[in-house]
Short mmCIF file of C-alpha atoms and ligand atoms in Angstrom, two decimals:
data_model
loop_
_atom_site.label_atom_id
_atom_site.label_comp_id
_atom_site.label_asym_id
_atom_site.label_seq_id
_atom_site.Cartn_x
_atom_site.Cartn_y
_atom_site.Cartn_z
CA UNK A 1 -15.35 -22.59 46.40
CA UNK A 2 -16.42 -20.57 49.65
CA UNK A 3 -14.44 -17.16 48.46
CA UNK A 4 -14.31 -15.38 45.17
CA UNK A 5 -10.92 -15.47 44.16
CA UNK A 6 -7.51 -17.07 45.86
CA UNK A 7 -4.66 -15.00 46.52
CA UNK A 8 -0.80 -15.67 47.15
CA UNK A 9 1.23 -13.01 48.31
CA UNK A 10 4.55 -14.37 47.44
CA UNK A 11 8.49 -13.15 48.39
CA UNK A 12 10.91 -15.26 46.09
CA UNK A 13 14.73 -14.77 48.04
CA UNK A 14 18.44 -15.44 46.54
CA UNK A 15 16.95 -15.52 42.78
CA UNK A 16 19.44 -14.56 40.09
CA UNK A 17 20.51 -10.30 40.18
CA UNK A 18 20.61 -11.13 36.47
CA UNK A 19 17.19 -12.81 36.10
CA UNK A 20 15.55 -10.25 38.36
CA UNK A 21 16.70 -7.60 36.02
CA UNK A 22 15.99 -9.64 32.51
CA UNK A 23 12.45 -8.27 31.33
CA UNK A 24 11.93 -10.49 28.66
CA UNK A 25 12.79 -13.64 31.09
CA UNK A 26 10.40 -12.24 33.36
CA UNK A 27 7.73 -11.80 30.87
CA UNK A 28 7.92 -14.85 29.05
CA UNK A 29 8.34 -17.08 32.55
CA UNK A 30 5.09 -15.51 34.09
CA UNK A 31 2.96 -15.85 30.97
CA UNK A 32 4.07 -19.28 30.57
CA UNK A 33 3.50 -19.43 34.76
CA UNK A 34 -0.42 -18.57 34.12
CA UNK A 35 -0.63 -21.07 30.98
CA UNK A 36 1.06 -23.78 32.71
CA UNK A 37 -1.41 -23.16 35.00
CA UNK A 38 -4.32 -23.71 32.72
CA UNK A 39 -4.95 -19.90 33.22
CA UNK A 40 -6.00 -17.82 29.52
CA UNK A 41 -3.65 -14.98 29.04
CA UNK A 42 -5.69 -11.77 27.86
CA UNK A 43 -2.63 -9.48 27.86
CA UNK A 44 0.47 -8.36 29.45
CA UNK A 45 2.41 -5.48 30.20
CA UNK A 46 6.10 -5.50 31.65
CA UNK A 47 7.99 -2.55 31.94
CA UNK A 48 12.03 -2.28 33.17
CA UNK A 49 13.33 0.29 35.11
CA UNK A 50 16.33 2.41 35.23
CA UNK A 51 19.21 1.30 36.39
CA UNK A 52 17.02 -1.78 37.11
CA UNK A 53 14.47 -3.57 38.56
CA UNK A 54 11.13 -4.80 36.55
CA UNK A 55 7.76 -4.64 36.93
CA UNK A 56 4.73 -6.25 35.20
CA UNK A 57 1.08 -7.77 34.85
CA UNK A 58 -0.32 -10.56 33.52
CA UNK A 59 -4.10 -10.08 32.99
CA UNK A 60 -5.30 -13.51 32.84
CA UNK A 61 -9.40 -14.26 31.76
CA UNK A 62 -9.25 -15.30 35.75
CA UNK A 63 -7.69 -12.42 37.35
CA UNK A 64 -4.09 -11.42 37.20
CA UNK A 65 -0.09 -12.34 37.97
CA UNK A 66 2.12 -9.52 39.45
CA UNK A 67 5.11 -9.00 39.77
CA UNK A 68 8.25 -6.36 41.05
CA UNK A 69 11.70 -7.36 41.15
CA UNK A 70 14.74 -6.38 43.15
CA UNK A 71 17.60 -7.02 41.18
CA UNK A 72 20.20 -5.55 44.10
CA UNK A 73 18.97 -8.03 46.51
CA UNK A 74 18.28 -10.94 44.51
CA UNK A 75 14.24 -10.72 45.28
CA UNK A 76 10.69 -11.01 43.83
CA UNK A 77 7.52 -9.56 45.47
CA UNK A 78 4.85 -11.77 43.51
CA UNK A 79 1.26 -11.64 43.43
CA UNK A 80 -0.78 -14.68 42.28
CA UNK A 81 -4.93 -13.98 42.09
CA UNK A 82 -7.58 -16.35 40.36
CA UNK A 83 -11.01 -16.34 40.21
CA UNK A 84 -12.49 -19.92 40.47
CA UNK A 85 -11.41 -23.26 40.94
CA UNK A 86 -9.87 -23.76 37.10
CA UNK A 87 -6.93 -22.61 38.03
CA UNK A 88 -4.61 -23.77 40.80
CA UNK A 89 -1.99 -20.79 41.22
CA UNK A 90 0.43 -22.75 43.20
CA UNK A 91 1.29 -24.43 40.06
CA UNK A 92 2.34 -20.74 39.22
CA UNK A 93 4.18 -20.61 42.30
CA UNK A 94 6.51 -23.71 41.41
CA UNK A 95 7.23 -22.39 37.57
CA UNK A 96 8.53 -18.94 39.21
CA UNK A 97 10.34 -20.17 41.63
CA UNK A 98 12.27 -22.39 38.70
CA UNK A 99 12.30 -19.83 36.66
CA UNK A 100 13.18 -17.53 39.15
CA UNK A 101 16.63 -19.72 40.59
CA UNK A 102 14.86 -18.63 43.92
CA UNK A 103 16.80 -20.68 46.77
CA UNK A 104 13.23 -20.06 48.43
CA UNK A 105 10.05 -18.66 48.69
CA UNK A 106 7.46 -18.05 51.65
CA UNK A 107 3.73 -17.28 50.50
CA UNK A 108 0.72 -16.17 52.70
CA UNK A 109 -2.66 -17.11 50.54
CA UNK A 110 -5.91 -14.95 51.49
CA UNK A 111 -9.06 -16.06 50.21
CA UNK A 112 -10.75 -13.07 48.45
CA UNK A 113 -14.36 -12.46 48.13
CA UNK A 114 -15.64 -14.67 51.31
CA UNK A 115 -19.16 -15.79 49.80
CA UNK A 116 -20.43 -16.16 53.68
CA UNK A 117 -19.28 -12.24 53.84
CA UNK A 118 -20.92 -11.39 50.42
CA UNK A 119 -24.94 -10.44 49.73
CA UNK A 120 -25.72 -10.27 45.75
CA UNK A 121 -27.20 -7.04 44.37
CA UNK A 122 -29.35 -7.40 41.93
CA UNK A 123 -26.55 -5.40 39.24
CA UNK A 124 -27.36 -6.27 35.97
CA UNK A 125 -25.32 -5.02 32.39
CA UNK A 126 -28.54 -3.14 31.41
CA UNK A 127 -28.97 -1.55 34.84
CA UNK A 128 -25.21 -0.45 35.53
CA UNK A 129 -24.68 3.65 34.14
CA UNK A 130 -27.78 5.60 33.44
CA UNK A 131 -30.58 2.96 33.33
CA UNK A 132 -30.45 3.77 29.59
CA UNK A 133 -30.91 0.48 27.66
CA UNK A 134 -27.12 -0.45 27.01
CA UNK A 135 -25.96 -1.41 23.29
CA UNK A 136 -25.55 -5.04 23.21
CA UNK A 137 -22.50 -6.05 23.85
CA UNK A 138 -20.07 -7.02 20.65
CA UNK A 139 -19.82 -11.33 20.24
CA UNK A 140 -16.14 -11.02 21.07
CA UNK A 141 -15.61 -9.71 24.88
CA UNK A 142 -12.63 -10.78 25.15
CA UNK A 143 -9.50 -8.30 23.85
CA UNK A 144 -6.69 -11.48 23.73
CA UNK A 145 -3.49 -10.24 21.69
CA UNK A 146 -0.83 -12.77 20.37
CA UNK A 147 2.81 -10.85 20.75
CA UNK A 148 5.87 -11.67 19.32
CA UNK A 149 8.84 -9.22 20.13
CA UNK A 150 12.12 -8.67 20.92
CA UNK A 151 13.76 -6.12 23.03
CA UNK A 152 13.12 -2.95 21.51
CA UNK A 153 10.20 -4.11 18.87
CA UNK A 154 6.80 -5.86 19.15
CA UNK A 155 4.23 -7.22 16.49
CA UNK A 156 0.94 -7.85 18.08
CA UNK A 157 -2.38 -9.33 16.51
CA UNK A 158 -5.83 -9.17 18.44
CA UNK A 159 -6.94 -13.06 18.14
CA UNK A 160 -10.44 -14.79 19.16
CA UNK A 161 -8.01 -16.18 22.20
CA UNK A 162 -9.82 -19.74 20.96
CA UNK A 163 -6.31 -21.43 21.04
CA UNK A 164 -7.22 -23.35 17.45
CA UNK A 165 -4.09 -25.66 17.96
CA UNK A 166 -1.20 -25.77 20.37
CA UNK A 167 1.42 -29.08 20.76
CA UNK A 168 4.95 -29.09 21.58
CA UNK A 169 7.13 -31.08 19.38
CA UNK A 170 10.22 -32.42 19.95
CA UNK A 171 11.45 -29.41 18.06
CA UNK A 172 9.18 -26.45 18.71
CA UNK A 173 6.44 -25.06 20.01
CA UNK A 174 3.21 -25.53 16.99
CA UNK A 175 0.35 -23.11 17.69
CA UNK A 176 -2.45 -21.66 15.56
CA UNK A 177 -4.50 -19.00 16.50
CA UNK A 178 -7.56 -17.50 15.17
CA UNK A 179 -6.64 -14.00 14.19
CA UNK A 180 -8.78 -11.06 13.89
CA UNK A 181 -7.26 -9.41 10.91
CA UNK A 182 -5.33 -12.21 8.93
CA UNK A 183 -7.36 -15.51 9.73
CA UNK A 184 -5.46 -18.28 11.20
CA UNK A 185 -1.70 -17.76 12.07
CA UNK A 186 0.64 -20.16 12.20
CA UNK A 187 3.49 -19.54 15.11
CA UNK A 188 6.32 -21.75 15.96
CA UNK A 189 7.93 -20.99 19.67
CA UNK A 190 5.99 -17.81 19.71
CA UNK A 191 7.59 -16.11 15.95
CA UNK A 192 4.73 -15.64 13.06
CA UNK A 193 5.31 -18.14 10.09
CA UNK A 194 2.90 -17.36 8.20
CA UNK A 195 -1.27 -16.12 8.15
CA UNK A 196 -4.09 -16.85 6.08
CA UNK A 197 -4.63 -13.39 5.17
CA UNK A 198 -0.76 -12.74 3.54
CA UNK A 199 1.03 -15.90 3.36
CA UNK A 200 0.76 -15.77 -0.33
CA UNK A 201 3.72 -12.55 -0.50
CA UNK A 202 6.12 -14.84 0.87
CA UNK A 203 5.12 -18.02 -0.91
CA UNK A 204 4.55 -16.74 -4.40
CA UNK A 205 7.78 -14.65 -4.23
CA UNK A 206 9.99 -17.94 -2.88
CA UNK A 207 9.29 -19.32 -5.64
CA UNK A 208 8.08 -17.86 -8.93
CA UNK A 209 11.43 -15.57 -9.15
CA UNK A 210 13.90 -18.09 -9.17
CA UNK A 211 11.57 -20.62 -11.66
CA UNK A 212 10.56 -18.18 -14.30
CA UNK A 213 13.97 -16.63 -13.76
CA UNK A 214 15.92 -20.27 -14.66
CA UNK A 215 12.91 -20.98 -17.11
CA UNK A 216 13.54 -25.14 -16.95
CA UNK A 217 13.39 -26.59 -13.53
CA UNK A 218 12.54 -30.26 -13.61
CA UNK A 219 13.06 -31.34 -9.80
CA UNK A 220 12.86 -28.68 -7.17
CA UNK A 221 14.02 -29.43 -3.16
CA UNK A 222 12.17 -27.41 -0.63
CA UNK A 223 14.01 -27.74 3.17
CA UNK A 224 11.41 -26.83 5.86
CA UNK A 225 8.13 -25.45 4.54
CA UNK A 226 5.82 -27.30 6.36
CA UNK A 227 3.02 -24.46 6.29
CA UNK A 228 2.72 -26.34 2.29
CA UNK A 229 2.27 -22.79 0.79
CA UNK A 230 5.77 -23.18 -1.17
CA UNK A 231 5.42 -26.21 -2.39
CA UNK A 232 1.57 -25.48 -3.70
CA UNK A 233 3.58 -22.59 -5.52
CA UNK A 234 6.01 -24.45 -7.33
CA UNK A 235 3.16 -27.19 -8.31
CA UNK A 236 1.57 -24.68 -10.09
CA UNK A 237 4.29 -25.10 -13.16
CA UNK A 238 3.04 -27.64 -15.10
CA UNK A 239 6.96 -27.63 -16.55
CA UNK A 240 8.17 -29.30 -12.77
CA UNK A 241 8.28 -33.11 -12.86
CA UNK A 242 9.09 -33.69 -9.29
CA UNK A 243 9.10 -31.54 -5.63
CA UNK A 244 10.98 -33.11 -2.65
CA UNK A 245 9.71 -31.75 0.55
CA UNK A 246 12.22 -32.28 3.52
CA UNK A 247 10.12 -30.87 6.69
CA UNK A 248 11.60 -31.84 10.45
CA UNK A 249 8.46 -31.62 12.27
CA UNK A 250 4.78 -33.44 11.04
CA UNK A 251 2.79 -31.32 13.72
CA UNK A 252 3.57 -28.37 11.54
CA UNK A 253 2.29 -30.34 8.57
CA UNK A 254 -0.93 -31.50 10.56
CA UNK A 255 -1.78 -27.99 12.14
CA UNK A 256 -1.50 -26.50 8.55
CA UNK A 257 -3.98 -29.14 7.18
CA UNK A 258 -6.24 -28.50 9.95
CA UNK A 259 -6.05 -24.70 9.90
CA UNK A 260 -4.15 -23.39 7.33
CA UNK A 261 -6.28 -25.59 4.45
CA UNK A 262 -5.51 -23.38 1.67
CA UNK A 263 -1.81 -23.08 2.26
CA UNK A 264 -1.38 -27.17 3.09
CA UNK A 265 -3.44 -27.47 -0.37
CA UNK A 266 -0.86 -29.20 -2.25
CA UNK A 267 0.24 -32.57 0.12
CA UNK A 268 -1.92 -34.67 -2.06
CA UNK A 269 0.00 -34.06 -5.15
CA UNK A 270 1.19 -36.42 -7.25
CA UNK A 271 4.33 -35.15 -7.96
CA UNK A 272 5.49 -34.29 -4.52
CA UNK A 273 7.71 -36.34 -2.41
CA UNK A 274 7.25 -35.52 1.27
CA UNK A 275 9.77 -36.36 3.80
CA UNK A 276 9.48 -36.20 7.59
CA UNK A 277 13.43 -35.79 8.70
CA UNK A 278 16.50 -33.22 9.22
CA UNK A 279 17.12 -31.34 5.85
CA UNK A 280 20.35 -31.06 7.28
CA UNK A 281 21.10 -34.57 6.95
CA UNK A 282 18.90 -34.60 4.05
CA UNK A 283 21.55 -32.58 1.87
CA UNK A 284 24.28 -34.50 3.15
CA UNK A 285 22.78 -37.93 2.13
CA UNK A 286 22.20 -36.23 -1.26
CA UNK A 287 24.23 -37.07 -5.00
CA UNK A 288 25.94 -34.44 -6.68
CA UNK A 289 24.27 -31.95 -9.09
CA UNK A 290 20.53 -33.78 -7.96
CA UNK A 291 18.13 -30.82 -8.16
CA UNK A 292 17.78 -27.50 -10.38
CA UNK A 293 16.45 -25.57 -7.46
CA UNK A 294 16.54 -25.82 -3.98
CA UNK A 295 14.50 -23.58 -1.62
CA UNK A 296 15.38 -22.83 2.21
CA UNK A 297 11.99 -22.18 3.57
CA UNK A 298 12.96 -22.41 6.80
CA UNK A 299 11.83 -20.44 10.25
CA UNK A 300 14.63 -18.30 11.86
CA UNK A 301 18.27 -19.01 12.59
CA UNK A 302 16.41 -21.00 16.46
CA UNK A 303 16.09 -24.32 17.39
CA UNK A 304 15.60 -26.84 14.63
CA UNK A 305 16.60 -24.54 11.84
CA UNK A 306 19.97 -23.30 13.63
CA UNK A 307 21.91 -25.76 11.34
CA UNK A 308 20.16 -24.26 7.94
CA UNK A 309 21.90 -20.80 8.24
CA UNK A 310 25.77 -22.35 8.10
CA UNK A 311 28.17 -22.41 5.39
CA UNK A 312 28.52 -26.17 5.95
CA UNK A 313 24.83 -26.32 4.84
CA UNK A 314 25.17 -24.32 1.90
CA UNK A 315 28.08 -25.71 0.21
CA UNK A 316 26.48 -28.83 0.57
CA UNK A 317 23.04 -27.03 -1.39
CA UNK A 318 25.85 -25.83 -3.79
CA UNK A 319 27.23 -29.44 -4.64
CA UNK A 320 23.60 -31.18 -4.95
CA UNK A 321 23.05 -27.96 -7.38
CA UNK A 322 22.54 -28.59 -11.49
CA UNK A 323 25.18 -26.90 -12.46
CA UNK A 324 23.13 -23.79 -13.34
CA UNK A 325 21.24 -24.62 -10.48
CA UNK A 326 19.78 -21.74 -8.07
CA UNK A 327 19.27 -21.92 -4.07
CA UNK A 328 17.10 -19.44 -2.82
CA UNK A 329 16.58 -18.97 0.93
CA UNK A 330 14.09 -16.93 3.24
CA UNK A 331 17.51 -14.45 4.66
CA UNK A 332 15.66 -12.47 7.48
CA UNK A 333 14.61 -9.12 7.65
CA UNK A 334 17.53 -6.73 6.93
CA UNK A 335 16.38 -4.19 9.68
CA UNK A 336 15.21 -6.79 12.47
CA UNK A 337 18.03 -9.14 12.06
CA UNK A 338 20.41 -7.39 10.46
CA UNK A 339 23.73 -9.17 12.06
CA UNK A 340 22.26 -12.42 10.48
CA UNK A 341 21.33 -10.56 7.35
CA UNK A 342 24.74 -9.33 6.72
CA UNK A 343 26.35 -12.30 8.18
CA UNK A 344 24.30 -14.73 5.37
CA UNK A 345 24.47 -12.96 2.60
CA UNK A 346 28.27 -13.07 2.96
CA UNK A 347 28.64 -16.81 3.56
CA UNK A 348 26.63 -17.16 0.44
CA UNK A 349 28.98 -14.92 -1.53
CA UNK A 350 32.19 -17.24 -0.21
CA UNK A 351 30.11 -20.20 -1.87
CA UNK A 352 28.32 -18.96 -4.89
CA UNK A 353 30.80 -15.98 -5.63
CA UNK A 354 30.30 -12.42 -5.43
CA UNK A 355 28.20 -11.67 -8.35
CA UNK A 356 26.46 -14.80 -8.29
CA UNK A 357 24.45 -14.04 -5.11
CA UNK A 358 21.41 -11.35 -5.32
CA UNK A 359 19.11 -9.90 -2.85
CA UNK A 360 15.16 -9.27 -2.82
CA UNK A 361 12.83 -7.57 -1.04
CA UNK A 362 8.67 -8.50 -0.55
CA UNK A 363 6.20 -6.89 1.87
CA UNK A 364 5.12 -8.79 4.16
CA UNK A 365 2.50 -7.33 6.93
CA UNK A 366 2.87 -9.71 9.83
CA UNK A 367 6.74 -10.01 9.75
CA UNK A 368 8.71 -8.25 12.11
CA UNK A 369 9.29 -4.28 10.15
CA UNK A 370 6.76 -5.85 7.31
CA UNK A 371 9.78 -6.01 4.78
CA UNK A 372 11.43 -9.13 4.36
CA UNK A 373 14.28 -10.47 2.19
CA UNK A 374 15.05 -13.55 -0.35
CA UNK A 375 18.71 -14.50 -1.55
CA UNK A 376 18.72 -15.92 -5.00
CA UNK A 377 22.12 -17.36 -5.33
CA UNK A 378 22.83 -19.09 -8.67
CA UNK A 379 25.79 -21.70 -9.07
CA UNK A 380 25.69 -21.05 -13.03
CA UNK A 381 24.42 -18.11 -15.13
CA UNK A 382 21.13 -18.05 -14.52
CA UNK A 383 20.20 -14.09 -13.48
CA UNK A 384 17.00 -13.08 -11.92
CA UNK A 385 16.88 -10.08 -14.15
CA UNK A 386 17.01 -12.20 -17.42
CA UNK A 387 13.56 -13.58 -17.65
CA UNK A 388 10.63 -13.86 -20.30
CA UNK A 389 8.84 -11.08 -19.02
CA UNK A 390 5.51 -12.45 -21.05
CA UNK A 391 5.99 -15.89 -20.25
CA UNK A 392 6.19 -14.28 -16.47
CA UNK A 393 2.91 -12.04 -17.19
CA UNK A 394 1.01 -14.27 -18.47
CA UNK A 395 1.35 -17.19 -15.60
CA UNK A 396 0.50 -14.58 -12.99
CA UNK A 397 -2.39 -13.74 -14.94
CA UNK A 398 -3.27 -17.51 -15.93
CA UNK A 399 -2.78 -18.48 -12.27
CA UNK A 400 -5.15 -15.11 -10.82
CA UNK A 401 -1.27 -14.62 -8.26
CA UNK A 402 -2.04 -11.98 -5.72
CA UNK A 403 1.51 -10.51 -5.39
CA UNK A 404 4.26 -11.98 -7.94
CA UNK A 405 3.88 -10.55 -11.57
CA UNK A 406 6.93 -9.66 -13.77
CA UNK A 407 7.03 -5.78 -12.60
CA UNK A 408 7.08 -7.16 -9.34
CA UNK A 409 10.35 -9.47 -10.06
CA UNK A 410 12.12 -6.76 -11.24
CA UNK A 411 11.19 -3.99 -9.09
CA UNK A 412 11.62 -6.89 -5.85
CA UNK A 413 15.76 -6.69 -6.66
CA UNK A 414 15.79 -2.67 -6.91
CA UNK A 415 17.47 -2.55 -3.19
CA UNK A 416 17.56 1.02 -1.22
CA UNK A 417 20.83 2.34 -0.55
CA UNK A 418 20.70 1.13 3.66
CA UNK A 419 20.16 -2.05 1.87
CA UNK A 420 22.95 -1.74 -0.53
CA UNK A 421 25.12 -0.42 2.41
CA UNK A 422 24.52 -3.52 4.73
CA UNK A 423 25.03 -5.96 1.31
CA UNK A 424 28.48 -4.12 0.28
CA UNK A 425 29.53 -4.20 4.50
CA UNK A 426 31.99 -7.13 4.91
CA UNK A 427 31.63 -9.33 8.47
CA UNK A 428 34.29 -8.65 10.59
N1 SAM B 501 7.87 -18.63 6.23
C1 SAM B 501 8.40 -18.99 7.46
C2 SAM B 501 9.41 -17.99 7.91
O1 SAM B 501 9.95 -17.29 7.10
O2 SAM B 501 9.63 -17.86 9.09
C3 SAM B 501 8.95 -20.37 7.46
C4 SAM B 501 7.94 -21.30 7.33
S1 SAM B 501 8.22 -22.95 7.52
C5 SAM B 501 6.94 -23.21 8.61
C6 SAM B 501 9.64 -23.31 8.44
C7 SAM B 501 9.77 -24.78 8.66
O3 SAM B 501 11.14 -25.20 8.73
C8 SAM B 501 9.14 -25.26 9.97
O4 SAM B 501 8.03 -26.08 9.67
C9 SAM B 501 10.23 -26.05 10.67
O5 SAM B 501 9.76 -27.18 11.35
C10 SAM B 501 11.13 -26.41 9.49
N2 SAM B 501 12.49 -26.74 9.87
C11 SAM B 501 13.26 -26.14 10.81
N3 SAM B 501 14.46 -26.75 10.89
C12 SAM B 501 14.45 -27.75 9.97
C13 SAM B 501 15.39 -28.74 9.56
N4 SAM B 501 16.60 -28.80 10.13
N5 SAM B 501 15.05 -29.60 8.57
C14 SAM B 501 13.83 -29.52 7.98
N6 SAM B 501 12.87 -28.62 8.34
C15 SAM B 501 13.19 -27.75 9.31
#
């Protein structure tokens, strides 16, 4: 290429007032404006202004996306600059412009950097500051954060930025990436699922409360779960004959074996029965009274697993129940979700009756707040509280568990009182 770097200057006109003044549209639709572009996305920074208007950055590993909206007058002033020849940033152009609902656009590109204009200096890393030998630069250069947030909350995690897998699905969005702190991360359509470093808080508590708490399952049902880590759980009691695993999507499966090895550990097992299809029509093809316990592992109340958080679904868990069967489902976080929270654990109560429903808490790091809750709903009288505590201690021991262990299963169901509050709180 003759010049440095490419840049569009860009005006987008008659775009949506409600677009230009959605920050999180914005955000997502120019990082996904760089990727589609083949660009890498280092970081990004969006801020939204009183009473409106947004403004933002994409810093991309070949120069940057800009942007500053207009809400009043329905416009976008967007900058487009890339180093190289990777990237083309008209593609760029075309996403925003989509994403944008701009009836038009008009661009002026300037090449940057004219090479015919440009004499190298002989600048070196050693020779920039003080001509004092320079520590060596750390392996990692690059500062590449993985973000999930809402509105008012964010969870970010400082990755390699080598993108370890990424496919779309018919379902979802599957991506791995290679996190600095917790090892590989699963994340479907951009929400943490689970890391190497912590998935065991979730997976050990999904499952060893509500089997040591019924103390004789024989055939378990796990809906979703694809990461494996549940179903490697429950295979650890030598007492289970037989695990059904109903997952919707097999690039979830496949990017865990790849990535997620120890967590996917389990698909080889003899005694699990794997199935690649909608748990929701699963349950429905299901006989009465078929399983002793039946585990919602799924993602959040989006996309695919919409149709596991609905009182159809659950009475439908309730009739394939034992009848002192026990469902237990991942129920959100009750401070970052708490409509859904509330909202759940009150369906579940107009199925499995009031006192038959409990709640549980586990820490979880790389969840949105870092606490997240469990409902163990039991259709007979099985009751987390009444378990053999030694039976309890001494498979956590046996098994060298990293979380569960019978103090932990009690002290998992003592709730604080904002808890209790939100639990006692009927849905209007
Ligand atoms: N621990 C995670 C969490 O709490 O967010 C959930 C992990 S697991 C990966 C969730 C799985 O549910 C995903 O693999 C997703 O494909 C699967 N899933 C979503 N909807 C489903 C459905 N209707 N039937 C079966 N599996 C479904």
């Amino acid at each position: 290429m003759d010049a440095l770097g490419r840049h569009i200057l860009v005006e987008f006109y008659n775009c949506s007032p409600e677009l230009m003044n959605d920050v999180v549209h914005i955000e997502n639709s120019m990082v996904a404006a760089a990727e589609t572009a083949g660009a890498t996305v280092i970081n990004s920074t969006f801020h939204h202004f009183s009473p409106y208007g947004v403004s933002g950055v994409v810093v991309i590993q070949e120069s940057h996306l800009a942007i500053h909206t207009w809400p009043e007058y329905g416009y976008a002033a967007v900058d487009l600059f890339t180093c190289g020849d990777s990237v083309d940033p008209w593609v760029s152009y075309n996403y925003l412009k989509e994403a944008f609902e701009a009836s038009h656009g008009s661009s002026m590109e300037c090449r940057r950097g004219q090479q015919s204009l440009l004499k190298r200096t002989n600048f070196t890393v050693e020779s920039r500051d003080s001509g004092q030998p320079v520590r060596p630069i750390p392996s990692i250069t690059r500062d590449v954060w993985f973000t999930e947030r809402d509105e008012n909350i964010a969870l970010s995690l400082k990755h390699s930025g080598n993108q370890l897998y990424k496919k779309q699905s018919p379902y979802q969005k599957v991506e791995v990436f290679e996190t600095l702190a917790y090892g590989n991360m699963l994340t479907l359509d951009g929400m943490v699922m689970c890391t190497q470093k912590d998935e065991y808080v979730y997976h050990e508590m999904i499952t060893h409360v509500p089997v040591l708490s019924h103390g004789n399952v024989k055939r378990a049902l796990v809906i979703g779960g694809g990461d494996g880590g549940t179903v490697r759980e429950l295979l650890r009691h030598d007492s289970i004959e037989e695990v059904v695993l109903v997952e919707i999507d097999e690039l979830v499966i496949e990017a865990c074996k790849q990535h997620l090895p120890e967590t996917a550990s389990a698909f080889g097992h003899p005694k699990l029965k794997l199935l690649i299809e909608d748990g929701i029509k699963y349950i429905q093809d299901t006989p009465d009274g078929s399983f002793d316990l039946i585990i919602v592992d799924s993602a959040d109340p989006v996309g695919p697993g919409e149709g596991l958080f609905t009182a159809d679904f659950y009475s439908q868990v309730y009739r394939c129940l034992t009848s002192d069967g026990v469902m237990i489902t991942q129920s959100e976080s009750p401070r970052f979700n708490t409509d859904v929270f509330v909202e759940i654990f009150d369906t579940y109560k107009g199925i499995f009756g009031q006192d038959k429903v409990h709640c549980y808490l586990a820490a979880i790091p790389t969840y949105p707040t870092g606490t997240w809750s469990f409902s163990f709903c039991s259709k007979g009288n099985v009751h987390p509280k009444q378990f053999n505590q030694e039976v309890a201690a001494a498979f956590s021991r046996e098994q060298g568990l990293r979380y569960y262990n019978e103090d932990i299963h009690v002290a998992a169901f003592a709730l604080p009182n904002f808890v209790k509050d939100l639990l006692a709180s009927k849905v209007l």
